[in-house]
Coordinates of C-alpha atoms in Angstrom, one line a residue:
X1216 CA -5.8 18.4 -1.1
X1217 CA -9.6 19.4 -0.9
X1218 CA -9.5 23.0 -0.1
X1219 CA -6.5 25.8 -0.2
X1220 CA -7.5 29.1 1.2
X1221 CA -6.7 31.5 3.6
X1222 CA -8.3 31.2 7.2
X1223 CA -10.3 34.2 6.5
X1224 CA -11.7 32.6 3.3
X1225 CA -12.3 29.2 5.0
X1226 CA -14.2 31.4 7.9
X1227 CA -16.4 32.9 5.6
X1228 CA -17.3 29.7 3.8
X1229 CA -17.8 28.1 7.3
X1230 CA -20.3 31.0 8.3
X1231 CA -22.1 31.1 5.1
X1232 CA -22.8 27.1 5.2
X1233 CA -21.0 26.3 1.9
X1234 CA -17.7 24.9 3.0
X1235 CA -19.0 21.6 3.8
X1236 CA -20.7 21.4 0.2
X1237 CA -17.5 22.6 -0.9
X1238 CA -15.5 20.0 0.6
X1239 CA -18.0 16.8 -0.2
X1240 CA -18.0 18.0 -3.8
X1241 CA -14.2 18.2 -4.1
X1242 CA -14.1 14.8 -2.2
X1243 CA -16.4 13.1 -4.6
X1244 CA -14.5 14.3 -7.7
X1245 CA -11.3 13.5 -6.2
X1246 CA -12.2 10.1 -4.8
X1247 CA -14.9 8.7 -7.1
X1248 CA -17.4 8.5 -3.9
X1249 CA -19.1 10.3 -1.3
X1250 CA -17.4 10.9 2.0
X1251 CA -18.0 8.8 4.9
X1252 CA -20.3 10.2 7.8
X1253 CA -17.3 10.4 10.2
X1254 CA -15.5 12.7 7.6
X1255 CA -18.3 15.0 7.4
X1256 CA -18.8 15.1 11.0
X1257 CA -15.1 16.2 11.2
X1258 CA -15.4 18.7 8.9
X1259 CA -18.5 20.0 10.7
X1260 CA -17.1 20.0 14.3
X1261 CA -13.5 19.9 14.1
X1262 CA -12.4 22.2 11.3
X1263 CA -14.4 25.1 13.2
X1264 CA -12.5 24.5 16.4
X1265 CA -9.4 25.0 14.6
X1266 CA -10.4 27.8 12.4
X1267 CA -11.7 29.5 15.4
X1268 CA -8.4 29.3 17.1
X1269 CA -6.6 30.4 14.0
X1270 CA -8.7 33.6 14.2
X1271 CA -8.1 34.3 17.8
X1272 CA -4.3 33.9 17.2
X1273 CA -4.8 36.6 14.5
X1274 CA -3.6 34.3 11.7
X1275 CA -6.3 35.2 9.2
X1276 CA -4.0 35.3 6.3
X1277 CA -2.4 32.0 7.1
X1278 CA -3.0 29.2 4.3
X1279 CA -5.0 26.5 5.2
X1280 CA -4.3 23.2 3.0
X1281 CA -7.6 21.0 4.2
X1282 CA -7.3 17.1 3.6
X1283 CA -3.9 17.3 2.4
X1284 CA -2.9 14.1 0.4
X1285 CA 0.7 13.1 1.4
X1286 CA 2.8 12.6 -1.5
X1287 CA 3.1 8.9 -3.2
X1288 CA 0.0 7.7 -1.0
X1289 CA -3.5 8.3 -0.5
X1290 CA -3.1 9.1 3.3
X1291 CA -4.3 12.6 4.1
X1292 CA -3.4 15.1 7.0
X1293 CA -6.6 16.9 8.2
X1294 CA -5.0 20.2 7.7
X1295 CA -1.6 21.9 6.9
X1296 CA -1.2 25.5 7.7
X1297 CA 1.6 27.3 5.7
X1298 CA 2.8 30.6 6.7
X1299 CA 5.8 32.6 7.8
X1300 CA 7.9 31.8 11.0
X1301 CA 7.5 35.1 13.0
X1302 CA 11.3 34.9 14.2
X1303 CA 13.2 33.6 11.2
X1304 CA 11.0 34.8 8.3
X1305 CA 11.5 31.4 6.7
X1306 CA 8.4 29.5 5.2
X1307 CA 6.8 27.6 8.1
X1308 CA 4.6 24.6 8.0
X1309 CA 2.1 23.3 10.9
X1310 CA 0.5 19.8 10.1
X1311 CA -2.6 19.4 12.4
X1312 CA -4.4 16.2 13.3
X1313 CA -7.9 16.7 14.6
X1314 CA -9.8 14.5 16.8
X1315 CA -13.4 14.6 18.1
X1316 CA -12.4 12.4 21.0
X1317 CA -13.5 13.5 24.7
X1318 CA -11.9 10.8 26.5
X1319 CA -8.8 8.6 25.3
X1320 CA -6.0 6.6 27.6
X1321 CA -2.6 5.5 26.8
X1322 CA -2.4 1.6 26.2
X1323 CA -0.5 0.2 29.4
X1324 CA 1.5 -2.3 27.3
X1325 CA 2.5 0.3 24.4
X1326 CA 2.0 4.0 24.9
X1327 CA 2.3 4.5 21.1
X1328 CA -1.1 3.0 21.2
X1329 CA -4.2 4.5 23.0
X1330 CA -7.6 3.3 24.0
X1331 CA -10.8 5.6 23.3
X1332 CA -13.6 4.4 25.2
X1333 CA -17.1 4.0 23.3
X1334 CA -15.6 4.5 19.8
X1335 CA -13.1 1.8 19.2
X1336 CA -13.2 -1.8 20.3
X1337 CA -9.1 -2.1 20.2
X1338 CA -6.2 0.2 20.5
X1339 CA -5.7 2.8 18.0
X1340 CA -2.5 4.8 17.4
X1341 CA -1.7 7.5 19.8
X1342 CA -2.5 11.0 17.8
X1343 CA 1.0 12.3 18.7
X1344 CA 2.4 9.5 16.9
X1345 CA 0.2 9.9 14.0
X1346 CA 1.0 13.5 13.4
X1347 CA 4.7 13.0 14.1
X1348 CA 4.5 10.3 11.3
X1349 CA 3.0 12.7 8.8
X1350 CA 5.8 15.4 9.5
X1351 CA 8.6 12.6 9.4
X1352 CA 6.8 11.6 6.1
X1353 CA 6.8 15.0 4.5
X1354 CA 10.2 16.0 5.7
X1355 CA 11.4 13.0 3.6
X1356 CA 9.2 13.6 0.5
X1357 CA 8.5 17.1 0.0
X1358 CA 11.2 19.0 -1.8
X1359 CA 10.4 22.3 0.0
X1360 CA 11.6 20.6 3.2
X1361 CA 14.7 18.8 1.8
X1362 CA 17.5 20.3 4.1
X1363 CA 15.1 22.5 5.9
X1364 CA 13.1 19.7 8.1
X1365 CA 12.9 22.6 10.9
X1366 CA 10.4 24.3 8.7
X1367 CA 7.7 21.9 9.6
X1368 CA 6.1 20.9 13.2
X1369 CA 3.0 19.1 14.1
X1370 CA 0.2 19.0 16.8
X1371 CA -3.0 16.8 17.5
X1372 CA -5.7 19.0 19.0
X1373 CA -8.3 17.0 20.9
X1374 CA -10.8 19.9 21.1
X1375 CA -13.6 18.0 22.9
X1376 CA -11.0 16.5 25.4
X1377 CA -9.9 17.6 28.8
X1378 CA -6.5 17.2 30.6
X1379 CA -8.2 14.6 32.7
X1380 CA -9.9 12.8 29.8
X1381 CA -6.9 12.7 27.3
X1382 CA -3.9 14.4 29.0
X1383 CA -2.2 11.2 29.7
X1384 CA -1.7 10.6 26.0
X1385 CA 1.4 12.7 26.3
X1386 CA 3.4 9.9 28.0
X1387 CA 4.7 9.4 24.6
X1388 CA 7.6 12.0 24.3
X1389 CA 6.6 15.2 22.6
X1390 CA 8.5 17.0 20.2
X1391 CA 8.5 19.3 17.6
X1392 CA 6.7 17.3 15.0
X1393 CA 4.5 15.7 17.6
X1394 CA 2.9 17.8 20.2
X1395 CA -0.9 17.3 21.8
X1396 CA -3.4 19.8 22.9
X1397 CA -6.7 19.5 24.5
X1398 CA -9.6 21.6 24.5
X1399 CA -9.0 22.9 27.9
X1400 CA -5.5 23.8 26.8
X1401 CA -6.7 25.8 24.1
X1402 CA -4.9 29.1 24.9
X1403 CA -1.6 26.9 24.7
X1404 CA -2.6 25.6 21.4
X1405 CA -3.1 29.2 20.1
X1406 CA 0.2 30.3 21.6
X1407 CA 1.7 27.2 19.6
X1408 CA 0.1 28.4 16.4
X1409 CA 1.6 32.0 17.0
X1410 CA 5.0 30.7 18.0
X1411 CA 5.3 29.0 14.5
X1412 CA 3.2 31.2 12.2
X1413 CA 3.2 35.1 11.7
X1414 CA 0.3 37.1 11.0
X1415 CA 1.1 37.6 7.3
X1416 CA 0.0 35.9 4.1
X1417 CA 1.0 32.4 3.7
X1418 CA 0.3 32.3 -0.1
X1419 CA 4.2 32.0 -1.2
X1420 CA 4.6 29.4 1.4
X1421 CA 1.8 27.5 0.1
X1422 CA 2.8 27.7 -3.5
X1423 CA 6.4 26.5 -2.3
X1424 CA 5.1 23.5 -0.6
X1425 CA 2.4 22.5 -3.3
X1426 CA 4.9 22.9 -6.2
X1427 CA 8.0 21.3 -4.6
X1428 CA 9.3 18.3 -6.4
X1429 CA 8.3 15.1 -4.7
X1430 CA 11.4 13.0 -3.8
X1431 CA 11.9 9.6 -4.9
X1432 CA 9.7 6.8 -3.2
X1433 CA 11.6 4.8 -1.0
X1434 CA 11.7 1.5 -3.0
X1435 CA 11.2 -1.5 -0.8
X1436 CA 13.9 -3.8 -2.4
X1437 CA 16.7 -1.1 -2.3
X1438 CA 16.5 -0.3 1.5
X1439 CA 15.6 -4.1 2.7
X1440 CA 19.2 -4.7 3.7
X1441 CA 19.6 -1.6 5.8
X1442 CA 16.3 -1.7 7.3
X1443 CA 16.5 -5.1 8.7
X1444 CA 20.4 -4.9 9.7
X1445 CA 21.1 -1.3 10.7
X1446 CA 18.1 1.0 11.2
X1447 CA 14.7 1.8 10.5
X1448 CA 14.4 3.3 7.1
X1449 CA 10.5 3.4 6.2
X1450 CA 8.2 5.8 7.5
X1451 CA 5.2 4.3 8.7
X1452 CA 1.8 6.2 8.8
X1453 CA -1.4 5.6 10.7
X1454 CA -2.8 2.2 10.3
X1455 CA 0.6 1.0 9.1
X1456 CA 2.0 2.3 12.3
X1457 CA -1.0 0.9 14.1
X1458 CA -0.4 -2.7 13.0
X1459 CA 3.3 -2.5 13.6
X1460 CA 2.8 -1.5 17.4
X1461 CA 0.0 -4.0 17.9
X1462 CA 2.5 -6.8 16.8
X1463 CA 5.2 -5.7 19.1
X1464 CA 2.7 -5.2 22.0
X1465 CA 1.5 -9.0 21.1
X1466 CA 5.3 -10.0 21.3
X1467 CA 5.7 -8.8 24.7
X1468 CA 2.7 -10.2 26.2
X1469 CA 3.6 -13.4 24.7
X1470 CA 6.5 -13.6 26.9
X1471 CA 5.4 -11.7 29.9
X1472 CA 1.9 -13.4 30.0
X1473 CA 2.6 -16.8 28.1
X1474 CA 0.1 -15.7 25.5
X1475 CA -0.5 -16.3 21.9
X1476 CA -2.3 -14.1 19.3
X1477 CA -2.7 -14.2 15.6
X1478 CA -2.6 -10.9 13.9
X1479 CA -4.3 -10.1 10.4
X1480 CA -2.9 -7.1 8.3
X1481 CA -5.3 -6.7 5.3
X1482 CA -5.0 -4.1 2.4
X1483 CA -5.0 -3.8 -1.1
X1484 CA -2.0 -3.5 -3.7
X1485 CA 0.8 -0.9 -2.5
X1486 CA -1.0 -0.4 1.1
X1487 CA 2.1 -1.1 2.7
X1488 CA 2.0 -4.7 3.7
X1489 CA 5.3 -5.8 3.0
X1490 CA 6.8 -2.4 4.1
X1491 CA 5.3 -3.4 7.6
X1492 CA 6.7 -7.0 7.3
X1493 CA 10.4 -5.7 6.8
X1494 CA 10.0 -3.1 9.6
X1495 CA 8.8 -5.6 11.9
X1496 CA 11.3 -8.3 10.9
X1497 CA 14.2 -5.3 11.3
X1498 CA 13.1 -4.4 14.6
X1499 CA 12.6 -7.6 16.0
X1500 CA 15.9 -8.9 14.5
X1501 CA 17.8 -5.8 16.2
X1502 CA 16.2 -7.0 19.5
X1503 CA 17.3 -10.6 19.3
X1504 CA 13.9 -11.9 19.0
X1505 CA 13.3 -14.9 17.0
X1506 CA 11.4 -13.9 14.0
X1507 CA 11.1 -15.2 10.5
X1508 CA 9.5 -13.7 7.2
X1509 CA 7.7 -16.2 5.0
X1510 CA 6.0 -16.2 1.8
X1511 CA 4.2 -18.3 -0.9
X1512 CA 6.2 -16.4 -3.4
X1513 CA 9.6 -17.7 -4.9
X1514 CA 10.5 -14.6 -6.6
X1515 CA 10.0 -12.4 -3.5
X1516 CA 11.7 -15.0 -0.9
X1517 CA 14.9 -15.4 -3.7
X1518 CA 15.0 -11.5 -4.2
X1519 CA 14.9 -10.9 -0.5
X1520 CA 17.9 -13.5 0.3
X1521 CA 19.8 -11.8 -2.3
X1522 CA 19.2 -8.3 -1.3
X1523 CA 18.6 -8.1 2.1
X1524 CA 20.8 -11.2 3.0
X1525 CA 23.9 -9.9 0.7
X1526 CA 27.2 -11.3 2.3
X1527 CA 25.4 -12.3 5.8
X1528 CA 24.0 -16.0 5.7
X1529 CA 22.0 -15.2 9.1
X1530 CA 19.8 -12.6 7.2
X1531 CA 19.5 -14.9 4.4
X1532 CA 18.1 -17.7 7.0
X1533 CA 15.5 -15.3 7.9
X1534 CA 13.3 -15.6 4.6
X1535 CA 11.4 -18.8 4.4
X1536 CA 8.5 -20.2 2.3
X1537 CA 5.1 -21.1 3.9
X1538 CA 5.8 -24.8 3.4
X1539 CA 9.0 -24.7 5.6
X1540 CA 7.0 -25.5 8.7
X1541 CA 5.5 -28.7 8.4
X1542 CA 7.9 -29.9 11.2
X1543 CA 8.4 -27.1 13.3
X1544 CA 8.1 -27.1 16.9
X1545 CA 5.0 -25.4 18.3
X1546 CA 5.5 -21.9 19.4
X1547 CA 9.3 -22.5 18.4
X1548 CA 9.7 -18.7 17.3
X1549 CA 8.4 -15.6 18.9
X1550 CA 7.1 -14.0 15.4
X1551 CA 6.4 -15.5 12.0
X1552 CA 5.7 -12.8 9.6
X1553 CA 3.7 -14.3 6.4
X1554 CA 3.7 -11.6 4.0
X1555 CA 1.7 -12.1 0.8
X1556 CA -0.5 -14.4 3.0
X1557 CA -3.3 -14.6 0.2
X1558 CA -0.9 -17.1 -1.1
X1559 CA -1.3 -19.6 1.6
X1560 CA -2.4 -22.9 0.4
X1561 CA -4.6 -25.5 1.5
X1562 CA -1.9 -27.9 2.5
X1563 CA 2.0 -27.6 2.4
X1564 CA 2.3 -31.0 1.0
X1565 CA 3.2 -31.6 -2.6
X1566 CA 4.6 -34.6 -4.7
X1567 CA 8.1 -34.4 -3.0
X1568 CA 6.9 -34.3 0.5
X1569 CA 8.0 -37.5 2.4
X1570 CA 5.2 -39.8 3.3
X1571 CA 6.1 -39.1 7.2
X1572 CA 5.2 -35.5 6.7
X1573 CA 1.9 -35.8 5.0
X1574 CA -0.2 -35.1 7.9
X1575 CA -2.9 -33.5 5.8
X1576 CA -2.8 -30.6 8.3
X1577 CA -4.0 -27.3 7.0
X1578 CA -1.0 -24.9 6.0
X1579 CA -2.7 -22.1 7.9
X1580 CA -2.8 -24.1 10.9
X1581 CA 1.2 -24.9 10.5
X1582 CA 1.7 -21.2 10.4
X1583 CA -0.2 -20.4 13.3
X1584 CA 1.3 -23.0 15.4
X1585 CA 4.9 -22.3 14.6
X1586 CA 5.2 -19.1 16.5
X1587 CA 3.5 -17.3 19.7
X1588 CA 2.7 -14.5 17.4
X1589 CA 1.6 -15.3 13.8
X1590 CA 1.2 -12.3 11.4
X1591 CA -0.6 -12.6 8.1
X1592 CA -0.3 -9.8 5.8
X1593 CA -3.1 -10.1 2.6
X1594 CA -5.1 -8.8 0.0
X1595 CA -8.1 -11.0 -0.6
X1596 CA -8.1 -9.7 -4.2
X1597 CA -4.7 -11.1 -5.2
X1598 CA -5.7 -14.8 -4.9
X1599 CA -4.9 -15.7 -8.3
X1600 CA -4.2 -19.8 -8.0
X1601 CA -6.6 -22.5 -7.3
X1602 CA -5.8 -23.8 -3.9
X1603 CA -4.9 -20.6 -2.5
X1604 CA -6.9 -19.6 0.4
X1605 CA -5.0 -17.0 2.5
X1606 CA -8.2 -14.8 3.4
X1607 CA -9.2 -12.9 6.3
X1608 CA -12.1 -15.2 6.7
X1609 CA -10.0 -18.5 6.7
X1610 CA -7.5 -17.2 8.9
X1611 CA -10.2 -15.8 11.6
X1612 CA -11.7 -19.3 11.2
X1613 CA -8.6 -21.2 12.1
X1614 CA -7.6 -19.0 14.9
X1615 CA -11.2 -19.6 16.3
X1616 CA -10.8 -23.1 16.1
X1617 CA -7.8 -23.2 18.2
X1618 CA -9.4 -20.5 20.6
X1619 CA -6.9 -17.9 19.9
X1620 CA -7.7 -14.3 19.8
X1621 CA -7.4 -12.7 16.5
X1622 CA -6.9 -9.0 15.8
X1623 CA -7.6 -7.8 12.2
X1624 CA -6.1 -4.4 11.0
X1625 CA -7.4 -3.0 7.9
X1626 CA -5.0 -0.7 5.6
X1627 CA -7.2 2.1 4.1
X1628 CA -4.4 4.0 2.3
X1629 CA -2.2 2.9 -0.3
X1630 CA 1.5 3.8 -1.8
X1631 CA 1.3 2.3 -5.2
X1632 CA -0.2 3.7 -8.3
X1633 CA 0.9 7.1 -7.2
X1634 CA -1.1 7.0 -4.1
X1635 CA -4.1 7.2 -6.4
X1636 CA -7.3 5.8 -4.7
X1637 CA -9.3 6.8 -7.6
X1638 CA -7.0 4.5 -10.2
X1639 CA -7.5 1.7 -7.8
X1640 CA -11.1 2.0 -7.9
X1641 CA -11.0 2.3 -11.5
X1642 CA -9.3 -1.2 -11.8
X1643 CA -11.5 -2.7 -9.4
X1644 CA -14.7 -1.5 -11.2
X1645 CA -13.1 -2.3 -14.4
X1646 CA -12.9 -5.9 -13.6
X1647 CA -16.1 -6.0 -11.9
X1648 CA -14.3 -7.0 -8.7
X1649 CA -16.5 -4.2 -7.2
X1650 CA -20.1 -3.5 -8.3
X1651 CA -21.4 -0.8 -10.4
X1652 CA -19.5 -1.7 -13.8
X1653 CA -16.4 0.1 -15.5
X1654 CA -16.3 3.9 -15.4
X1655 CA -14.5 6.2 -17.4
X1656 CA -11.0 7.2 -16.3
X1657 CA -10.9 10.8 -15.0
X1658 CA -7.3 12.2 -15.0
X1659 CA -5.8 12.9 -11.7
X1660 CA -2.4 14.3 -10.9
X1661 CA -1.2 10.9 -9.2
X1662 CA -1.5 8.3 -11.9
X1663 CA -1.2 8.2 -15.7
X1664 CA -3.1 5.6 -17.7
X1665 CA -3.0 5.0 -21.4
X1666 CA -4.4 2.8 -24.0
X1667 CA -1.8 1.3 -26.7
X1668 CA -3.1 0.4 -30.1
X1669 CA -0.4 -2.2 -30.8
X1670 CA 2.0 -4.4 -28.6
X1671 CA 4.8 -2.5 -30.4
X1672 CA 3.5 1.0 -29.7
X1673 CA 3.5 0.0 -25.7
X1674 CA 6.8 -1.3 -25.9
X1675 CA 8.3 2.0 -27.5
X1676 CA 6.6 4.1 -25.1
X1677 CA 8.2 1.8 -22.1
X1678 CA 11.5 2.0 -23.9
X1679 CA 11.5 5.7 -24.0
X1680 CA 10.6 5.8 -20.0
X1681 CA 13.8 3.8 -19.3
X1682 CA 15.7 6.2 -21.3
X1683 CA 14.2 8.7 -18.7
X1684 CA 15.8 6.8 -16.0
X1685 CA 12.5 5.3 -14.9
X1686 CA 11.9 1.7 -14.3
X1687 CA 9.3 -0.3 -16.7
X1688 CA 8.1 -3.8 -17.3
X1689 CA 5.6 -5.6 -19.7
X1690 CA 3.5 -8.4 -18.3
X1691 CA 0.7 -10.1 -19.6
X1692 CA -2.0 -13.0 -18.7
X1693 CA -0.8 -16.4 -19.1
X1694 CA -2.2 -16.9 -22.6
X1695 CA 0.7 -18.1 -24.5
X1696 CA 2.5 -21.4 -24.1
X1697 CA 5.8 -21.1 -22.0
X1698 CA 8.9 -22.9 -23.1
X1699 CA 10.5 -24.1 -19.8
X1700 CA 13.4 -25.7 -21.1
X1701 CA 16.1 -23.7 -23.0
X1702 CA 19.1 -25.7 -24.3
X1703 CA 22.5 -23.8 -23.2
X1704 CA 23.9 -21.3 -25.5
X1705 CA 20.4 -20.5 -27.1
X1706 CA 18.4 -17.3 -26.8
X1707 CA 14.9 -17.2 -25.0
X1708 CA 12.2 -18.5 -27.5
X1709 CA 9.9 -15.6 -28.3
X1710 CA 6.5 -17.4 -27.0
X1711 CA 4.4 -14.2 -26.8
X1712 CA 3.3 -13.9 -30.3
X1713 CA 0.9 -11.0 -31.2
X1714 CA 0.8 -10.5 -34.9
X1715 CA 4.3 -9.7 -36.3
X1716 CA 5.7 -8.6 -32.8
X1717 CA 7.0 -11.4 -30.5
X1718 CA 8.9 -11.5 -27.4
X1719 CA 10.2 -14.3 -24.8
X1720 CA 8.3 -14.7 -21.3
X1721 CA 10.7 -14.0 -18.4
X1722 CA 13.1 -17.0 -17.8
X1723 CA 11.5 -19.9 -16.1
X1724 CA 13.9 -21.0 -13.3
X1725 CA 16.8 -19.9 -11.2
X1726 CA 19.4 -19.2 -13.5
X1727 CA 20.2 -16.4 -16.0
X1728 CA 19.7 -17.3 -19.7
X1729 CA 21.4 -15.2 -22.5
X1730 CA 21.5 -12.1 -20.5
X1731 CA 18.1 -12.4 -19.0
X1732 CA 17.6 -12.4 -15.2
X1733 CA 16.2 -15.5 -13.5
X1734 CA 12.6 -15.5 -12.8
X1735 CA 12.9 -14.2 -9.3
X1736 CA 14.9 -11.0 -10.3
X1737 CA 12.7 -10.1 -13.3
X1738 CA 11.2 -7.3 -11.8
X1739 CA 14.1 -5.9 -10.0
X1740 CA 16.9 -6.5 -12.6
X1741 CA 17.3 -3.9 -15.3
X1742 CA 17.7 -6.6 -17.9
X1743 CA 14.2 -7.7 -17.2
X1744 CA 12.7 -5.4 -19.5
X1745 CA 12.2 -6.9 -23.3
X1746 CA 10.7 -10.1 -21.4
X1747 CA 7.1 -10.6 -20.7
X1748 CA 6.4 -11.2 -17.2
X1749 CA 3.3 -13.3 -16.0
X1750 CA 1.5 -12.7 -12.6
X1751 CA 3.7 -15.0 -10.5
X1752 CA 6.9 -13.0 -11.4
X1753 CA 5.3 -9.6 -11.0
X1754 CA 3.0 -10.3 -7.8
X1755 CA 4.6 -8.3 -4.7
X1756 CA 6.8 -6.1 -6.7
X1757 CA 6.6 -2.4 -8.3
X1758 CA 8.0 -0.5 -10.9
X1759 CA 7.7 3.0 -12.5
X1760 CA 5.6 2.1 -15.6
X1761 CA 3.6 -0.9 -16.2
X1762 CA 2.7 -2.2 -19.6
X1763 CA -0.2 -4.8 -19.5
X1764 CA -1.1 -6.9 -22.1
X1765 CA -4.9 -8.3 -21.7
X1766 CA -4.6 -11.6 -23.6
X1767 CA -7.7 -13.7 -25.2
X1768 CA -8.7 -15.1 -21.7
X1769 CA -10.5 -11.9 -20.8
X1770 CA -12.7 -10.2 -23.4
X1771 CA -15.5 -7.5 -23.4
X1772 CA -18.7 -8.8 -25.3
X1773 CA -21.6 -6.2 -25.6
X1774 CA -22.0 -5.1 -21.8
X1775 CA -19.9 -7.5 -19.8
X1776 CA -16.5 -9.4 -19.6
X1777 CA -16.3 -12.9 -20.7
X1778 CA -13.5 -15.1 -19.6
X1779 CA -12.7 -17.8 -21.9
X1780 CA -10.5 -20.6 -20.0
X1781 CA -9.7 -22.3 -23.1
X1782 CA -7.6 -19.4 -24.0
X1783 CA -5.6 -19.6 -20.9
X1784 CA -2.5 -21.6 -21.0
X1785 CA -2.0 -21.5 -17.2
X1786 CA -1.0 -25.0 -16.1
X1787 CA -2.7 -24.4 -12.7
X1788 CA -6.2 -24.6 -14.1
X1789 CA -7.3 -28.2 -14.2
X1790 CA -10.4 -29.5 -15.8
X1791 CA -11.4 -29.9 -12.3
X1792 CA -11.3 -26.1 -11.5
X1793 CA -14.8 -24.8 -11.6
X1794 CA -15.7 -22.3 -14.1
X1795 CA -16.7 -19.5 -11.4
X1796 CA -13.3 -19.9 -9.9
X1797 CA -11.4 -19.6 -13.2
X1798 CA -13.6 -16.4 -13.8
X1799 CA -12.6 -14.9 -10.4
X1800 CA -9.0 -16.1 -10.6
X1801 CA -8.4 -14.4 -14.1
X1802 CA -9.9 -11.3 -13.2
X1803 CA -7.8 -11.2 -9.9
X1804 CA -4.8 -11.6 -12.2
X1805 CA -5.1 -8.8 -14.1
X1806 CA -5.8 -6.7 -11.2
X1807 CA -2.5 -7.7 -9.9
X1808 CA -0.7 -6.9 -13.1
X1809 CA -2.7 -3.2 -13.5
X1810 CA -1.5 -2.1 -10.1
X1811 CA 2.1 -2.6 -10.5
X1812 CA 3.2 0.6 -11.7
X1813 CA 4.1 3.7 -9.5
X1814 CA 3.9 6.3 -12.0
X1815 CA 1.9 4.9 -15.0
X1816 CA -0.1 1.9 -16.8
X1817 CA -0.3 1.5 -20.4
X1818 CA -3.0 -1.4 -21.3
X1819 CA -3.3 -3.1 -24.5
X1820 CA -5.7 -5.9 -25.5
X1821 CA -5.0 -8.4 -28.1
X1822 CA -9.2 -8.1 -28.9
X1823 CA -10.5 -5.5 -31.0
X1824 CA -13.5 -5.0 -29.1
X1825 CA -11.9 -4.9 -25.8
X1826 CA -9.6 -2.4 -27.3
X1827 CA -12.5 -0.2 -28.4
X1828 CA -14.1 -0.6 -24.7
X1829 CA -10.8 0.8 -23.0
X1830 CA -10.6 3.5 -25.6
X1831 CA -14.1 4.4 -24.5
X1832 CA -13.2 4.6 -20.9
X1833 CA -9.7 6.0 -21.3
X1834 CA -9.3 8.7 -23.7
X1835 CA -5.4 9.0 -23.4
X1836 CA -3.5 6.9 -26.0
X1837 CA 0.1 6.0 -26.7
X1838 CA 1.4 8.3 -29.3
X1839 CA -1.8 10.7 -29.4
X1840 CA -1.1 14.4 -28.8
X1841 CA -3.5 14.6 -25.9
X1842 CA -2.2 14.8 -22.3
X1843 CA -1.8 11.5 -20.8
X1844 CA -3.2 12.7 -17.5

């Protein structure tokens, strides 16, 4: 959070004019960049409306947690009020979503969405649903609410709006976790605050809320089967829920109006793309709609078939590959969910494709043609192979060629890397994927980052994490030969050799070898530790601790990165692959590897000068007595 103070203290800062400078400074420190103009406007215009209502309610001593970051994500609630319930005497929490809208109307086809004239060109999430999502998420992940979900309520306050201008949004059923108040219902809003907060100090309640243990994150793979077959498992927030509702709306329209729409969901690692994909697949499956999930990742598809489709063939058959639609009938499905769509290739044809199917048709066209609502979930920075071309630009162009409407939703929050925006930005700056050059890592409370001096040191540290019941994996750039054929009965060869340390790559293929899991299960099977994963087996997965070996294909020289394509053993790089493309793909590869961890990352470079640069940027070292931050 940016500020935690009593209402009276916030009011004093507001009247002195220092509140906004305080918020701006804290924001820059927490996120590594200045707040947007819209955020500053909200602080200047919406926060006073809330503070004045609290003062009029006599709730001067209630604690305000402003811009509170939800656990395990970068998503922030505008304010959480902490106090004592006036009737029960228990801790009581009120989540507030503030909107400056003067007018908003429910979407006719989907009341969970709304239209805001003059502000947004497409529907946005109904604020009742937005604040309800925050409450449900906090009830799941904040230990202070474990078994006490009744202690948290939520309200959206549209202080500039009238009932005529925005009252229709309450067509969505309201509940204790999702209420709506407009400016001309300010009195009712004040009474709502009094109903849930007593005129006494909220400091202890705020302490309990902030100090509560965070519940374990819902692991995508672990609940996949229940999500698809039984009931909703995931808590979708803000843009995630918006994307979900836009797809369901498009599905309804496709039947009622015989229409077709392309939807693109773009977001960085851990922004919830696969969660949205599985939530949609589950909902559509339970509705009896014809929907399929497709990826270009053998590891992800095989894992989902094994876990989500366990003992149920019809669920296994929901998971396909991008090249499965060369001969599909046009609009043969209601929805085709293309997860990890940055791996879409130029064409589906390969050396095994029958001549009659070699049409030369772009793979993106095949995927768009196959369903009435094709959905693409992607991250432009995760393209790691030549020939991969699944980008927002390419998909929008393909839709335009066909005269189709294309809606793009950008996910601006993320749930991997402890929800640390600062860590993701550090990685992007480190690898020159964002301008400005590498910056020192400033430890935050969300993500731990360390540098190892040797691979042995890294492995021993990760082994200790395993013994603490955390998941951990080691991965590396593709800089060592990979023995792909292992004779029956033989152990995996130790291909990854660094000095006197040697470990095998993960298994190549679909069968376990000498106790090591098949490639598709390396990231999720406990036996995957001890082998070194590559980007193709790590991409799309997550684990608590990530050990990343930066090989000789990426080294720091003087003041910049140098990519040595000769050091790469990746067979996808051909002589014809341009140097510029190799440089970009190598850096994207390490971006993927460095963003797999949920709790922390340990980096080791095989190059001494590169290790020195990393030590300069990251003060915490494995084995050092300093805090790992």
